[in-house]
C-alpha cells in the first residue's frame, strides 16, 4: 500500500491538506477550523499514499483518527482541537476510520490530494 516514490514530509503534507480540505471532504469544515471533521478521511488518504497504520483516541466528540508511519504518530488534523487529546494510540483500521466519513468525501479528498501532491 505504501507509495515508495513519495517521501513523507509532515510540513509539506499539512500544507497540501489545508489546501484540499473543504466542505466536500467534511460537512464540519469551516474557514475558521478547516481541520474539523477531517480526521477519518485524512487518515485514510494518508495511509493510501504513505502506508503505515491508523490509530485512534477517544475524545469528547467521539473517536479521533490519525496515522502512524515508520513508528511515529502523525496527527495531521490536530489543529481542530482547542484542548489537545490525551493520546492513547489505540490500533484502528480502515473500516473504523471510514465510519467517520463517506465515499463522496473520501473520493474527493483522495483525488484532490493526489493532484496537489504531484
mmCIF file of C-alpha atoms in Angstrom:
data_model
loop_
_atom_site.group_PDB
_atom_site.id
_atom_site.type_symbol
_atom_site.label_atom_id
_atom_site.label_comp_id
_atom_site.label_asym_id
_atom_site.label_seq_id
_atom_site.Cartn_x
_atom_site.Cartn_y
_atom_site.Cartn_z
ATOM 1 C CA UNK A 1 0.000 0.000 0.000
ATOM 2 C CA UNK A 2 2.901 2.391 0.615
ATOM 3 C CA UNK A 3 3.993 4.532 -2.299
ATOM 4 C CA UNK A 4 7.752 4.094 -2.415
ATOM 5 C CA UNK A 5 8.157 7.079 -4.733
ATOM 6 C CA UNK A 6 6.753 9.519 -2.160
ATOM 7 C CA UNK A 7 8.637 10.606 0.949
ATOM 8 C CA UNK A 8 6.546 11.689 3.918
ATOM 9 C CA UNK A 9 7.340 15.277 4.875
ATOM 10 C CA UNK A 10 4.908 16.382 7.583
ATOM 11 C CA UNK A 11 5.027 20.124 6.925
ATOM 12 C CA UNK A 12 4.559 19.710 3.165
ATOM 13 C CA UNK A 13 1.710 17.255 3.664
ATOM 14 C CA UNK A 14 -0.032 19.556 6.172
ATOM 15 C CA UNK A 15 0.198 22.475 3.750
ATOM 16 C CA UNK A 16 -1.277 20.372 0.936
ATOM 17 C CA UNK A 17 -4.094 19.090 3.144
ATOM 18 C CA UNK A 18 -5.037 22.610 4.206
ATOM 19 C CA UNK A 19 -5.493 23.489 0.535
ATOM 20 C CA UNK A 20 -7.533 20.314 -0.093
ATOM 21 C CA UNK A 21 -9.906 20.330 2.868
ATOM 22 C CA UNK A 22 -13.326 21.812 2.215
ATOM 23 C CA UNK A 23 -16.997 21.173 2.822
ATOM 24 C CA UNK A 24 -16.592 18.489 0.112
ATOM 25 C CA UNK A 25 -14.292 16.462 2.386
ATOM 26 C CA UNK A 26 -16.197 17.097 5.650
ATOM 27 C CA UNK A 27 -19.566 18.646 6.394
ATOM 28 C CA UNK A 28 -17.999 20.082 9.579
ATOM 29 C CA UNK A 29 -15.391 22.127 7.653
ATOM 30 C CA UNK A 30 -15.334 25.882 8.262
ATOM 31 C CA UNK A 31 -12.901 28.616 7.222
ATOM 32 C CA UNK A 32 -12.151 29.167 10.914
ATOM 33 C CA UNK A 33 -11.495 25.458 11.558
ATOM 34 C CA UNK A 34 -10.684 23.685 8.266
ATOM 35 C CA UNK A 35 -9.382 20.534 10.019
ATOM 36 C CA UNK A 36 -12.689 19.975 11.833
ATOM 37 C CA UNK A 37 -14.232 16.630 10.945
ATOM 38 C CA UNK A 38 -11.369 15.686 8.636
ATOM 39 C CA UNK A 39 -9.635 13.066 10.808
ATOM 40 C CA UNK A 40 -11.089 9.831 9.419
ATOM 41 C CA UNK A 41 -10.949 10.783 5.755
ATOM 42 C CA UNK A 42 -7.457 12.266 6.150
ATOM 43 C CA UNK A 43 -6.120 9.155 7.919
ATOM 44 C CA UNK A 44 -7.415 7.009 5.059
ATOM 45 C CA UNK A 45 -5.941 9.173 2.292
ATOM 46 C CA UNK A 46 -2.567 9.427 4.036
ATOM 47 C CA UNK A 47 -2.453 5.653 4.525
ATOM 48 C CA UNK A 48 -3.261 5.184 0.829
ATOM 49 C CA UNK A 49 -0.321 7.334 -0.160
ATOM 50 C CA UNK A 50 2.300 6.560 2.508
ATOM 51 C CA UNK A 51 1.269 3.276 4.115
ATOM 52 C CA UNK A 52 1.588 2.777 7.841
ATOM 53 C CA UNK A 53 -1.220 2.270 10.297
ATOM 54 C CA UNK A 54 -4.263 4.102 11.558
ATOM 55 C CA UNK A 55 -4.544 4.889 15.267
ATOM 56 C CA UNK A 56 -7.424 6.257 17.321
ATOM 57 C CA UNK A 57 -8.003 8.082 20.584
ATOM 58 C CA UNK A 58 -11.308 8.776 22.315
ATOM 59 C CA UNK A 59 -12.324 12.449 22.556
ATOM 60 C CA UNK A 60 -15.437 14.212 23.822
ATOM 61 C CA UNK A 61 -16.723 14.252 20.239
ATOM 62 C CA UNK A 62 -16.078 10.549 19.592
ATOM 63 C CA UNK A 63 -13.123 8.709 18.103
ATOM 64 C CA UNK A 64 -10.265 10.755 16.678
ATOM 65 C CA UNK A 65 -8.236 9.066 13.918
ATOM 66 C CA UNK A 66 -4.654 9.734 12.831
ATOM 67 C CA UNK A 67 -1.684 7.945 11.279
ATOM 68 C CA UNK A 68 1.377 6.021 12.338
ATOM 69 C CA UNK A 69 4.162 5.968 9.769
ATOM 70 C CA UNK A 70 7.515 4.302 10.457
ATOM 71 C CA UNK A 71 6.597 4.034 14.138
ATOM 72 C CA UNK A 72 5.838 7.771 14.521
ATOM 73 C CA UNK A 73 2.446 9.319 15.305
ATOM 74 C CA UNK A 74 1.250 11.929 12.797
ATOM 75 C CA UNK A 75 -1.926 13.775 13.697
ATOM 76 C CA UNK A 76 -2.465 15.947 10.651
ATOM 77 C CA UNK A 77 -5.811 17.294 11.888
ATOM 78 C CA UNK A 78 -4.642 18.281 15.388
ATOM 79 C CA UNK A 79 -5.414 21.946 14.689
ATOM 80 C CA UNK A 80 -9.141 21.235 15.029
ATOM 81 C CA UNK A 81 -8.759 20.952 18.813
ATOM 82 C CA UNK A 82 -8.601 23.788 21.316
ATOM 83 C CA UNK A 83 -7.704 21.219 24.003
ATOM 84 C CA UNK A 84 -5.306 18.547 22.767
ATOM 85 C CA UNK A 85 -6.444 14.947 23.126
ATOM 86 C CA UNK A 86 -4.811 12.615 25.625
ATOM 87 C CA UNK A 87 -3.395 10.227 23.034
ATOM 88 C CA UNK A 88 -3.994 6.549 23.688
ATOM 89 C CA UNK A 89 -2.684 5.420 20.268
ATOM 90 C CA UNK A 90 -5.134 2.529 20.044
ATOM 91 C CA UNK A 91 -4.759 0.429 16.897
ATOM 92 C CA UNK A 92 -7.545 1.066 14.409
ATOM 93 C CA UNK A 93 -8.256 0.153 10.809
ATOM 94 C CA UNK A 94 -9.706 1.454 7.563
ATOM 95 C CA UNK A 95 -13.189 0.204 8.382
ATOM 96 C CA UNK A 96 -13.366 2.189 11.626
ATOM 97 C CA UNK A 97 -11.878 5.320 10.064
ATOM 98 C CA UNK A 98 -14.280 5.059 7.133
ATOM 99 C CA UNK A 99 -17.225 5.075 9.571
ATOM 100 C CA UNK A 100 -16.168 8.696 10.261
ATOM 101 C CA UNK A 101 -16.624 9.743 6.603
ATOM 102 C CA UNK A 102 -18.412 8.641 3.431
ATOM 103 C CA UNK A 103 -17.478 7.565 -0.089
ATOM 104 C CA UNK A 104 -18.014 11.004 -1.656
ATOM 105 C CA UNK A 105 -15.819 12.760 0.911
ATOM 106 C CA UNK A 106 -13.140 10.093 0.626
ATOM 107 C CA UNK A 107 -13.119 10.158 -3.186
ATOM 108 C CA UNK A 108 -12.957 13.957 -3.228
ATOM 109 C CA UNK A 109 -10.067 14.250 -0.768
ATOM 110 C CA UNK A 110 -8.164 11.347 -2.294
ATOM 111 C CA UNK A 111 -8.351 12.823 -5.792
ATOM 112 C CA UNK A 112 -7.589 16.396 -4.717
ATOM 113 C CA UNK A 113 -4.658 15.309 -2.517
ATOM 114 C CA UNK A 114 -3.063 13.200 -5.266
ATOM 115 C CA UNK A 115 -3.412 16.101 -7.725
ATOM 116 C CA UNK A 116 -1.727 18.554 -5.372
ATOM 117 C CA UNK A 117 0.999 16.102 -4.312
ATOM 118 C CA UNK A 118 2.387 15.924 -7.845
#
